[in-house]
Short mmCIF file of C-alpha atoms and ligand atoms in Angstrom, two decimals:
data_model
loop_
_atom_site.label_atom_id
_atom_site.label_comp_id
_atom_site.label_asym_id
_atom_site.label_seq_id
_atom_site.Cartn_x
_atom_site.Cartn_y
_atom_site.Cartn_z
CA UNK A 1 -101.66 -63.69 -14.13
CA UNK A 2 -104.54 -62.51 -12.30
CA UNK A 3 -104.33 -59.10 -13.90
CA UNK A 4 -105.34 -60.82 -17.01
CA UNK A 5 -108.77 -62.60 -15.56
CA UNK A 6 -112.21 -61.40 -16.59
CA UNK A 7 -115.10 -62.38 -14.53
CA UNK A 8 -117.03 -65.38 -16.41
CA UNK A 9 -119.34 -64.32 -18.91
CA UNK A 10 -123.06 -65.64 -19.49
CA UNK A 11 -122.26 -65.67 -23.19
CA UNK A 12 -119.66 -68.47 -23.63
CA UNK A 13 -118.32 -66.46 -26.87
CA UNK A 14 -118.12 -63.04 -25.23
CA UNK A 15 -115.41 -61.47 -23.36
CA UNK A 16 -114.34 -58.45 -22.10
CA UNK A 17 -111.43 -56.05 -21.94
CA UNK A 18 -108.66 -57.40 -19.42
CA UNK A 19 -109.03 -56.22 -16.00
CA UNK A 20 -106.70 -53.05 -15.44
CA UNK A 21 -106.40 -51.98 -18.79
CA UNK A 22 -107.65 -48.36 -19.64
CA UNK A 23 -110.26 -48.57 -22.25
CA UNK A 24 -110.65 -45.15 -23.25
CA UNK A 25 -113.62 -44.43 -21.12
CA UNK A 26 -115.63 -47.35 -23.12
CA UNK A 27 -115.80 -50.07 -20.18
CA UNK A 28 -116.15 -53.49 -22.00
CA UNK A 29 -114.54 -53.64 -25.40
CA UNK A 30 -116.67 -55.08 -28.07
CA UNK A 31 -114.29 -57.78 -28.62
CA UNK A 32 -115.27 -61.65 -28.90
CA UNK A 33 -114.34 -64.93 -30.73
CA UNK A 34 -116.45 -66.00 -33.49
CA UNK A 35 -117.39 -69.62 -34.81
CA UNK A 36 -119.62 -71.30 -36.93
CA UNK A 37 -123.20 -71.65 -35.92
CA UNK A 38 -123.06 -75.24 -33.87
CA UNK A 39 -125.75 -76.91 -31.87
CA UNK A 40 -125.70 -76.68 -28.17
CA UNK A 41 -124.73 -80.36 -27.11
CA UNK A 42 -126.83 -82.30 -24.56
CA UNK A 43 -123.93 -84.82 -23.05
CA UNK A 44 -123.71 -86.61 -20.23
CA UNK A 45 -120.17 -87.75 -19.57
CA UNK A 46 -120.19 -90.66 -17.13
CA UNK A 47 -117.43 -91.93 -14.74
CA UNK A 48 -114.63 -89.66 -16.15
CA UNK A 49 -111.30 -88.65 -13.85
CA UNK A 50 -112.25 -84.86 -13.64
CA UNK A 51 -109.23 -82.78 -13.58
CA UNK A 52 -109.41 -79.05 -12.93
CA UNK A 53 -106.51 -77.46 -11.07
CA UNK A 54 -107.70 -73.66 -11.08
CA UNK A 55 -111.01 -75.42 -9.36
CA UNK A 56 -109.11 -77.86 -7.22
CA UNK A 57 -110.84 -80.87 -8.73
CA UNK A 58 -109.12 -84.10 -9.32
CA UNK A 59 -111.91 -87.04 -8.80
CA UNK A 60 -114.10 -89.27 -10.71
CA UNK A 61 -117.32 -87.91 -11.63
CA UNK A 62 -120.04 -87.51 -14.13
CA UNK A 63 -120.55 -84.03 -15.82
CA UNK A 64 -123.49 -83.07 -18.03
CA UNK A 65 -123.44 -80.38 -20.43
CA UNK A 66 -126.55 -78.75 -21.45
CA UNK A 67 -127.32 -75.71 -23.24
CA UNK A 68 -123.94 -74.45 -23.61
CA UNK A 69 -122.85 -74.65 -20.05
CA UNK A 70 -121.58 -77.48 -17.73
CA UNK A 71 -124.92 -77.88 -16.11
CA UNK A 72 -124.21 -80.53 -13.38
CA UNK A 73 -121.45 -82.29 -12.12
CA UNK A 74 -121.56 -85.26 -9.60
CA UNK A 75 -120.39 -88.58 -8.05
CA UNK A 76 -119.87 -91.31 -10.35
CA UNK A 77 -123.14 -92.89 -11.54
CA UNK A 78 -125.10 -89.78 -9.67
CA UNK A 79 -126.56 -88.25 -12.89
CA UNK A 80 -129.28 -88.98 -15.07
CA UNK A 81 -129.02 -88.23 -18.91
CA UNK A 82 -131.97 -85.84 -19.79
CA UNK A 83 -133.83 -86.79 -22.93
CA UNK A 84 -132.25 -86.99 -26.30
CA UNK A 85 -128.74 -86.84 -24.32
CA UNK A 86 -125.69 -88.43 -25.46
CA UNK A 87 -123.89 -90.51 -22.86
CA UNK A 88 -120.05 -91.23 -23.22
CA UNK A 89 -119.11 -94.01 -21.17
CA UNK A 90 -115.81 -92.41 -19.95
CA UNK A 91 -114.58 -94.54 -16.97
CA UNK A 92 -110.50 -94.60 -17.51
CA UNK A 93 -110.85 -91.48 -19.60
CA UNK A 94 -109.77 -88.11 -18.07
CA UNK A 95 -111.86 -84.57 -18.76
CA UNK A 96 -109.85 -81.58 -18.79
CA UNK A 97 -111.17 -78.17 -19.19
CA UNK A 98 -110.27 -77.79 -23.09
CA UNK A 99 -107.02 -76.09 -24.01
CA UNK A 100 -106.54 -72.17 -25.41
CA UNK A 101 -103.70 -71.78 -28.04
CA UNK A 102 -103.01 -68.07 -28.52
CA UNK A 103 -100.37 -68.49 -31.40
CA UNK A 104 -101.75 -70.19 -34.22
CA UNK A 105 -101.15 -69.34 -38.18
CA UNK A 106 -104.35 -69.86 -39.94
CA UNK A 107 -102.73 -68.81 -43.10
CA UNK A 108 -106.02 -67.07 -44.39
CA UNK A 109 -106.32 -65.08 -46.21
CA UNK A 110 -103.61 -65.65 -48.85
CA UNK A 111 -102.42 -69.21 -48.37
CA UNK A 112 -105.18 -71.19 -48.57
CA UNK A 113 -103.40 -74.22 -50.12
CA UNK A 114 -101.64 -74.30 -46.68
CA UNK A 115 -104.48 -73.87 -44.06
CA UNK A 116 -107.80 -72.16 -43.97
CA UNK A 117 -110.26 -71.37 -41.24
CA UNK A 118 -112.00 -74.55 -41.21
CA UNK A 119 -109.08 -76.87 -41.46
CA UNK A 120 -107.13 -74.81 -38.69
CA UNK A 121 -109.86 -75.01 -36.55
CA UNK A 122 -110.65 -78.54 -36.94
CA UNK A 123 -107.02 -79.47 -36.08
CA UNK A 124 -107.40 -77.22 -32.80
CA UNK A 125 -110.33 -79.00 -31.94
CA UNK A 126 -108.65 -82.58 -32.70
CA UNK A 127 -106.23 -81.26 -30.57
CA UNK A 128 -108.43 -80.50 -27.62
CA UNK A 129 -108.32 -77.04 -28.03
CA UNK A 130 -111.81 -74.99 -27.33
CA UNK A 131 -110.23 -71.48 -28.39
CA UNK A 132 -107.47 -70.38 -30.58
CA UNK A 133 -105.96 -66.68 -31.80
CA UNK A 134 -104.62 -66.40 -35.11
CA UNK A 135 -101.70 -64.54 -36.05
CA UNK A 136 -101.85 -61.64 -38.90
CA UNK A 137 -98.91 -62.18 -41.07
CA UNK A 138 -100.97 -63.35 -43.79
CA UNK A 139 -101.42 -61.91 -47.49
CA UNK A 140 -102.65 -59.20 -47.17
CA UNK A 141 -101.42 -58.54 -43.63
CA UNK A 142 -104.25 -57.82 -41.21
CA UNK A 143 -103.88 -54.21 -40.53
CA UNK A 144 -107.14 -52.43 -41.27
CA UNK A 145 -110.48 -53.19 -40.03
CA UNK A 146 -112.62 -54.50 -43.14
CA UNK A 147 -109.73 -57.36 -43.64
CA UNK A 148 -110.09 -57.97 -39.93
CA UNK A 149 -114.05 -57.95 -40.09
CA UNK A 150 -113.99 -60.37 -43.42
CA UNK A 151 -112.15 -62.64 -41.46
CA UNK A 152 -114.52 -62.67 -38.76
CA UNK A 153 -117.18 -63.22 -40.96
CA UNK A 154 -115.41 -66.15 -42.36
CA UNK A 155 -115.08 -67.52 -39.00
CA UNK A 156 -118.66 -67.15 -38.45
CA UNK A 157 -119.38 -69.26 -41.28
CA UNK A 158 -116.42 -71.82 -40.92
CA UNK A 159 -114.69 -71.70 -37.57
CA UNK A 160 -115.16 -75.17 -35.72
CA UNK A 161 -114.49 -73.62 -32.21
CA UNK A 162 -114.49 -70.09 -31.27
CA UNK A 163 -111.45 -68.17 -33.10
CA UNK A 164 -109.76 -64.67 -32.57
CA UNK A 165 -107.83 -62.41 -34.86
CA UNK A 166 -104.97 -60.56 -34.04
CA UNK A 167 -104.01 -57.37 -35.80
CA UNK A 168 -100.63 -56.18 -36.77
CA UNK A 169 -98.95 -53.47 -34.98
CA UNK A 170 -97.75 -52.05 -37.76
CA UNK A 171 -98.81 -51.41 -41.20
CA UNK A 172 -98.13 -53.82 -43.46
CA UNK A 173 -95.76 -55.55 -40.53
CA UNK A 174 -93.12 -52.66 -42.10
CA UNK A 175 -91.99 -52.11 -38.52
CA UNK A 176 -92.80 -48.35 -39.25
CA UNK A 177 -96.33 -46.71 -39.18
CA UNK A 178 -98.74 -48.27 -36.46
CA UNK A 179 -102.06 -49.29 -37.44
CA UNK A 180 -105.16 -47.77 -36.26
CA UNK A 181 -105.01 -49.77 -33.18
CA UNK A 182 -108.08 -47.99 -31.63
CA UNK A 183 -110.33 -48.66 -34.92
CA UNK A 184 -108.87 -52.47 -34.82
CA UNK A 185 -109.62 -52.78 -31.34
CA UNK A 186 -113.08 -51.71 -31.87
CA UNK A 187 -113.64 -54.06 -34.83
CA UNK A 188 -112.57 -57.02 -32.81
CA UNK A 189 -109.03 -57.23 -32.69
CA UNK A 190 -107.98 -59.86 -29.87
CA UNK A 191 -104.29 -58.60 -29.68
CA UNK A 192 -101.74 -56.91 -31.54
CA UNK A 193 -98.58 -58.60 -33.22
CA UNK A 194 -95.97 -58.30 -35.61
CA UNK A 195 -95.74 -62.29 -35.34
CA UNK A 196 -92.99 -63.50 -38.05
CA UNK A 197 -90.94 -60.21 -37.46
CA UNK A 198 -89.77 -58.34 -34.65
CA UNK A 199 -90.56 -54.08 -34.11
CA UNK A 200 -87.33 -53.46 -34.70
CA UNK A 201 -87.30 -49.70 -33.79
CA UNK A 202 -87.61 -49.14 -29.88
CA UNK A 203 -89.15 -45.73 -30.73
CA UNK A 204 -91.87 -47.55 -32.57
CA UNK A 205 -92.55 -50.10 -29.96
CA UNK A 206 -92.62 -47.29 -27.40
CA UNK A 207 -95.57 -45.55 -29.41
CA UNK A 208 -97.25 -48.97 -29.94
CA UNK A 209 -97.23 -49.53 -25.85
CA UNK A 210 -98.81 -46.26 -25.42
CA UNK A 211 -101.66 -47.18 -27.76
CA UNK A 212 -101.79 -50.70 -25.72
CA UNK A 213 -102.97 -48.94 -22.95
CA UNK A 214 -105.69 -47.19 -24.46
CA UNK A 215 -106.85 -50.15 -26.61
CA UNK A 216 -106.72 -52.63 -23.64
CA UNK A 217 -105.39 -55.15 -26.22
CA UNK A 218 -101.93 -57.01 -25.19
CA UNK A 219 -99.00 -56.41 -27.33
CA UNK A 220 -97.70 -59.78 -28.36
CA UNK A 221 -94.16 -59.83 -29.30
CA UNK A 222 -91.87 -61.89 -31.74
CA UNK A 223 -88.76 -61.17 -30.32
CA UNK A 224 -85.49 -61.32 -32.44
CA UNK A 225 -82.61 -58.75 -33.24
CA UNK A 226 -82.69 -58.98 -37.06
CA UNK A 227 -79.08 -57.57 -36.91
CA UNK A 228 -78.17 -60.69 -34.73
CA UNK A 229 -80.19 -63.12 -36.06
CA UNK A 230 -79.36 -62.19 -39.71
CA UNK A 231 -79.45 -65.17 -42.11
CA UNK A 232 -79.17 -67.69 -39.75
CA UNK A 233 -81.17 -71.00 -40.24
CA UNK A 234 -80.75 -73.01 -36.88
CA UNK A 235 -79.36 -72.15 -33.42
CA UNK A 236 -76.09 -70.93 -33.37
CA UNK A 237 -73.60 -73.36 -31.34
CA UNK A 238 -71.80 -76.56 -31.57
CA UNK A 239 -73.95 -78.39 -33.93
CA UNK A 240 -74.40 -75.33 -36.40
CA UNK A 241 -70.76 -75.26 -36.51
CA UNK A 242 -70.64 -79.18 -37.20
CA UNK A 243 -73.34 -78.67 -40.20
CA UNK A 244 -71.60 -75.46 -41.31
CA UNK A 245 -74.83 -73.62 -41.37
CA UNK A 246 -75.42 -69.92 -40.31
CA UNK A 247 -76.50 -69.63 -36.89
CA UNK A 248 -78.97 -67.58 -34.87
CA UNK A 249 -77.68 -66.81 -31.40
CA UNK A 250 -79.73 -67.07 -28.33
CA UNK A 251 -78.95 -63.33 -27.47
CA UNK A 252 -80.56 -62.29 -30.58
CA UNK A 253 -83.72 -62.99 -28.39
CA UNK A 254 -82.90 -62.27 -24.91
CA UNK A 255 -81.57 -58.78 -25.93
CA UNK A 256 -84.95 -57.76 -27.35
CA UNK A 257 -86.91 -59.06 -24.52
CA UNK A 258 -85.11 -57.19 -22.07
CA UNK A 259 -85.50 -53.88 -24.33
CA UNK A 260 -89.35 -54.67 -24.33
CA UNK A 261 -89.47 -55.42 -20.91
CA UNK A 262 -87.76 -52.32 -19.89
CA UNK A 263 -89.95 -50.32 -22.38
CA UNK A 264 -92.89 -51.92 -21.03
CA UNK A 265 -91.96 -51.19 -17.53
CA UNK A 266 -91.32 -47.71 -18.31
CA UNK A 267 -94.63 -47.06 -19.93
CA UNK A 268 -96.67 -49.45 -17.53
CA UNK A 269 -97.98 -51.23 -20.35
CA UNK A 270 -98.61 -55.17 -21.05
CA UNK A 271 -96.64 -57.27 -23.23
CA UNK A 272 -96.82 -61.05 -23.98
CA UNK A 273 -93.56 -62.93 -25.12
CA UNK A 274 -94.23 -65.39 -27.85
CA UNK A 275 -92.41 -68.64 -28.30
CA UNK A 276 -89.41 -68.26 -25.83
CA UNK A 277 -86.59 -70.58 -26.66
CA UNK A 278 -83.64 -69.93 -24.54
CA UNK A 279 -82.49 -69.76 -21.39
CA UNK A 280 -81.14 -66.20 -20.99
CA UNK A 281 -84.58 -65.19 -22.03
CA UNK A 282 -86.18 -67.06 -19.21
CA UNK A 283 -83.85 -65.24 -16.62
CA UNK A 284 -84.55 -62.04 -18.38
CA UNK A 285 -88.45 -62.44 -17.97
CA UNK A 286 -87.87 -63.87 -14.49
CA UNK A 287 -86.02 -60.64 -13.40
CA UNK A 288 -88.85 -57.95 -15.40
CA UNK A 289 -91.37 -60.10 -13.08
CA UNK A 290 -90.07 -59.95 -10.15
CA UNK A 291 -89.39 -56.05 -10.62
CA UNK A 292 -93.38 -55.64 -11.31
CA UNK A 293 -93.39 -55.28 -15.25
CA UNK A 294 -96.74 -56.37 -16.94
CA UNK A 295 -95.35 -59.23 -19.03
CA UNK A 296 -96.75 -62.76 -19.91
CA UNK A 297 -94.92 -65.41 -21.85
CA UNK A 298 -95.55 -68.52 -23.71
CA UNK A 299 -93.21 -71.85 -24.87
CA UNK A 300 -94.00 -73.96 -27.33
CA UNK A 301 -93.95 -77.76 -27.32
CA UNK A 302 -91.19 -78.07 -29.98
CA UNK A 303 -89.07 -76.06 -27.84
CA UNK A 304 -90.20 -77.83 -24.64
CA UNK A 305 -89.15 -81.11 -26.09
CA UNK A 306 -86.52 -81.05 -28.74
CA UNK A 307 -82.99 -79.72 -29.36
CA UNK A 308 -80.68 -78.58 -32.22
CA UNK A 309 -79.18 -82.14 -32.28
CA UNK A 310 -82.58 -83.05 -33.92
CA UNK A 311 -81.33 -80.51 -37.26
CA UNK A 312 -78.34 -83.05 -37.48
CA UNK A 313 -80.99 -84.73 -39.53
CA UNK A 314 -81.55 -82.01 -41.64
CA UNK A 315 -85.25 -82.63 -41.63
CA UNK A 316 -86.79 -79.25 -42.49
CA UNK A 317 -89.73 -80.28 -39.75
CA UNK A 318 -87.13 -79.33 -37.43
CA UNK A 319 -86.58 -75.83 -38.86
CA UNK A 320 -88.38 -73.09 -37.04
CA UNK A 321 -88.23 -69.49 -35.83
CA UNK A 322 -86.73 -69.09 -33.05
CA UNK A 323 -84.69 -72.30 -33.62
CA UNK A 324 -84.54 -75.14 -31.25
CA UNK A 325 -81.59 -74.70 -28.71
CA UNK A 326 -79.66 -76.73 -26.67
CA UNK A 327 -80.40 -78.92 -24.15
CA UNK A 328 -79.51 -76.54 -21.18
CA UNK A 329 -81.77 -74.00 -22.81
CA UNK A 330 -84.76 -76.87 -23.02
CA UNK A 331 -84.07 -77.53 -19.61
CA UNK A 332 -84.49 -73.83 -18.49
CA UNK A 333 -87.86 -73.49 -20.50
CA UNK A 334 -89.48 -76.79 -18.76
CA UNK A 335 -88.06 -75.23 -15.31
CA UNK A 336 -89.55 -71.65 -16.14
CA UNK A 337 -92.88 -73.15 -17.41
CA UNK A 338 -92.97 -74.95 -13.81
CA UNK A 339 -92.23 -71.82 -11.76
CA UNK A 340 -94.72 -69.92 -13.54
CA UNK A 341 -92.33 -67.64 -15.49
CA UNK A 342 -93.46 -68.97 -18.72
CA UNK A 343 -97.00 -68.86 -18.37
CA UNK A 344 -98.80 -70.88 -20.83
CA UNK A 345 -98.33 -73.25 -23.78
CA UNK A 346 -98.82 -72.23 -27.41
CA UNK A 347 -98.37 -74.31 -30.30
CA UNK A 348 -97.00 -71.51 -33.03
CA UNK A 349 -98.94 -73.75 -35.34
CA UNK A 350 -97.39 -73.07 -38.66
CA UNK A 351 -98.42 -74.73 -41.70
CA UNK A 352 -95.96 -74.81 -45.03
CA UNK A 353 -96.87 -76.66 -48.18
CA UNK A 354 -95.01 -80.08 -48.49
CA UNK A 355 -93.06 -78.54 -51.73
CA UNK A 356 -91.88 -75.59 -49.77
CA UNK A 357 -90.82 -78.11 -46.87
CA UNK A 358 -88.91 -80.32 -49.29
CA UNK A 359 -86.70 -77.64 -50.45
CA UNK A 360 -82.86 -78.02 -48.68
CA UNK A 361 -82.45 -77.16 -45.01
CA UNK A 362 -81.05 -73.83 -45.66
CA UNK A 363 -83.87 -72.81 -48.20
CA UNK A 364 -87.02 -74.38 -46.76
CA UNK A 365 -89.31 -71.87 -44.75
CA UNK A 366 -89.58 -72.09 -40.86
CA UNK A 367 -92.26 -73.25 -38.90
CA UNK A 368 -94.05 -76.26 -37.93
CA UNK A 369 -97.46 -77.53 -37.17
CA UNK A 370 -98.24 -78.94 -33.84
CA UNK A 371 -102.23 -78.51 -32.98
CA UNK A 372 -103.09 -81.98 -32.99
CA UNK A 373 -100.08 -83.43 -31.15
CA UNK A 374 -99.31 -80.69 -28.64
CA UNK A 375 -100.87 -82.48 -25.27
CA UNK A 376 -99.58 -85.87 -26.17
CA UNK A 377 -96.21 -84.88 -26.87
CA UNK A 378 -96.12 -83.00 -23.73
CA UNK A 379 -97.75 -85.81 -21.89
CA UNK A 380 -95.40 -88.59 -23.35
CA UNK A 381 -92.21 -86.37 -22.61
CA UNK A 382 -92.64 -84.32 -19.73
CA UNK A 383 -95.29 -85.87 -17.90
CA UNK A 384 -94.83 -90.08 -18.39
CA UNK A 385 -91.27 -89.32 -17.12
CA UNK A 386 -92.24 -87.42 -13.92
CA UNK A 387 -90.58 -84.15 -14.86
CA UNK A 388 -94.05 -82.52 -14.87
CA UNK A 389 -97.02 -82.77 -13.08
CA UNK A 390 -100.42 -83.75 -15.09
CA UNK A 391 -102.44 -80.73 -13.53
CA UNK A 392 -99.63 -78.14 -14.27
CA UNK A 393 -99.33 -79.24 -17.62
CA UNK A 394 -103.50 -79.03 -18.08
CA UNK A 395 -103.34 -75.46 -16.38
CA UNK A 396 -100.38 -74.32 -18.81
CA UNK A 397 -102.39 -75.43 -21.71
CA UNK A 398 -105.54 -73.52 -20.77
CA UNK A 399 -103.35 -70.56 -19.84
CA UNK A 400 -103.11 -69.10 -22.66
CA UNK A 401 -106.33 -67.38 -22.31
CA UNK A 402 -105.45 -65.23 -19.51
CA UNK A 403 -103.18 -62.67 -21.29
CA UNK A 404 -105.83 -61.81 -23.83
CA UNK A 405 -108.57 -61.48 -21.48
CA UNK A 406 -110.38 -64.73 -22.94
CA UNK A 407 -112.65 -67.03 -21.10
CA UNK A 408 -111.00 -69.13 -18.64
CA UNK A 409 -112.34 -72.74 -19.43
CA UNK A 410 -113.14 -74.70 -16.31
CA UNK A 411 -114.89 -77.80 -15.03
CA UNK A 412 -117.47 -75.97 -12.94
CA UNK A 413 -121.20 -75.99 -12.71
CA UNK A 414 -122.47 -73.16 -14.70
CA UNK A 415 -119.43 -72.39 -16.51
CA UNK A 416 -119.30 -72.22 -20.65
CA UNK A 417 -119.06 -76.03 -21.77
CA UNK A 418 -115.16 -76.39 -22.81
CA UNK A 419 -114.37 -79.78 -22.19
CA UNK A 420 -111.60 -82.37 -23.58
CA UNK A 421 -111.99 -85.99 -22.84
CA UNK A 422 -108.77 -87.59 -23.46
CA UNK A 423 -107.19 -91.29 -22.87
CA UNK A 424 -104.09 -90.98 -21.29
CA UNK A 425 -103.27 -94.91 -22.19
CA UNK A 426 -103.85 -94.82 -25.75
CA UNK A 427 -100.55 -94.99 -27.95
CA UNK A 428 -100.66 -93.46 -31.49
CA UNK A 429 -98.36 -92.54 -34.42
CA UNK A 430 -98.57 -88.84 -35.17
CA UNK A 431 -100.01 -88.92 -38.78
CA UNK A 432 -100.45 -92.39 -39.11
CA UNK A 433 -104.08 -91.40 -40.52
CA UNK A 434 -103.31 -87.96 -41.77
CA UNK A 435 -103.74 -84.70 -40.24
CA UNK A 436 -106.94 -82.34 -39.90
CA UNK A 437 -104.67 -79.58 -40.98
CA UNK A 438 -104.10 -79.00 -44.25
CA UNK A 439 -100.24 -79.16 -43.83
CA UNK A 440 -98.10 -82.30 -42.41
CA UNK A 441 -95.02 -80.12 -41.52
CA UNK A 442 -95.26 -81.46 -37.86
CA UNK A 443 -92.38 -81.61 -35.49
CA UNK A 444 -93.66 -84.58 -34.04
CA UNK A 445 -94.48 -86.58 -37.31
CA UNK A 446 -93.95 -90.34 -37.34
CA UNK A 447 -93.28 -90.13 -33.17
CA UNK A 448 -95.43 -92.54 -31.09
CA UNK A 449 -97.09 -90.83 -28.40
CA UNK A 450 -99.17 -91.83 -25.49
CA UNK A 451 -102.14 -89.92 -24.65
CA UNK A 452 -105.21 -89.07 -27.21
CA UNK A 453 -107.68 -86.56 -27.17
CA UNK A 454 -110.75 -88.45 -27.87
CA UNK A 455 -113.74 -85.59 -27.86
CA UNK A 456 -113.68 -82.02 -27.52
CA UNK A 457 -116.82 -79.85 -26.61
CA UNK A 458 -116.02 -75.69 -27.16
CA UNK A 459 -118.50 -73.30 -26.28
CA UNK A 460 -120.94 -75.86 -25.16
CA UNK A 461 -120.88 -77.75 -28.97
CA UNK A 462 -119.38 -80.62 -30.02
CA UNK A 463 -116.49 -79.62 -32.00
CA UNK A 464 -114.04 -83.15 -32.21
CA UNK A 465 -115.20 -86.77 -31.69
CA UNK A 466 -112.52 -89.29 -32.67
CA UNK A 467 -113.80 -91.49 -35.29
CA UNK A 468 -113.48 -94.73 -33.77
CA UNK A 469 -115.07 -93.47 -30.52
CA UNK A 470 -118.50 -94.17 -30.24
CA UNK A 471 -121.37 -92.45 -28.26
CA UNK A 472 -124.84 -93.77 -27.41
CA UNK A 473 -127.67 -91.57 -27.64
CA UNK A 474 -130.60 -91.76 -25.15
CA UNK A 475 -133.66 -92.50 -26.83
ZN1 ZN B 1 -93.05 -66.10 -34.28
ZN1 ZN B 2 -95.90 -67.72 -35.01
#
């Protein structure tokens, strides 16, 4: 949505408060993404198909990355490599604006056995991402400025790509007392969320929405009514009945989304709905958007591609919250993404240890990884089948920047260099050579997919290069 866009900054890592949000009289907020120092790449990508739907670009060409920026774009063979440049012969490959994932669990602090900043951002870079936002449901919860600052420091030492940290809406994610949102925003919180849990109390939510306006940071919401989802472990429907498993009804999500759209409209605040899973929710969002509520929403690859039918296997890599729902719900998500009711694709990458995921289905933790397979899975099941246009998928995989006021990746001269290079014909098996992530609980583990990220440039630096993918250096 255009209200989330900001002018491009000269500093590829910096960003400002989203337009339209009050900033407490401070003008630009001091919020930015962090990553480890990385040398500016000088790379000439030769003869790739350049595809950037935002820029109206879809043609073969050369693209030169230098000093953190896209220095030149020209016809195939028209650009010469500066001294010291690396040359990528990219004929047959596609160059896209690199992707943005606003919903990642880095499990740090507390569960570094499952993921940390280094492995999580390495997985993101391998998936073609140039920026991610990490969720605060860690141990301890990111609910105070010192914890947030220490994470940002860690990212400045370890992160492969620019990484932002969200802070919790309520202290300890307890759902009662609001965090010091103004102080957290000042310390660089990228957004506020209690992801993993809903904000149960409408009164607390209303209070948080008022602070949203003041802080300028959007509220990202995990929507679920715990009195409806109860101890459910999968979607409530025909399959859960057959399996005899407790179900989570789709109204657990849609009723909370309806409540929070009402509250956001009433308070003129901005919300972002995480991991939409149900047709009813898409319908609620469509109505709220039509009524002018400032709401954006995301869908995950697993909800766009899989249904509760997969749960018949009792494979715990199909256990997540919200759960995989019916084919009718899945189609509504795809239609919602196409129509723009759902703004962006977010993975909800949620690493879990092998031992925990090896528990029986009822006991295993909810959540699956997805950074490394997101594009290929969607390309295979929705683009190659003709359901969605490739350009639309690229746009929706970068659009996670907008609700959060991040720099919009684009293939334009002078823009920060955020580029991913993809071989749309490459066939590979997910997990065949392991994962960059420390965890392996991928919903697409073992699937043969078509389309592979070969290289990712994030904020001017090469963040990922597939091992077999050779680059020649100009001397
Ligand atoms: Zn969640
Ligand atoms: Zn999550």
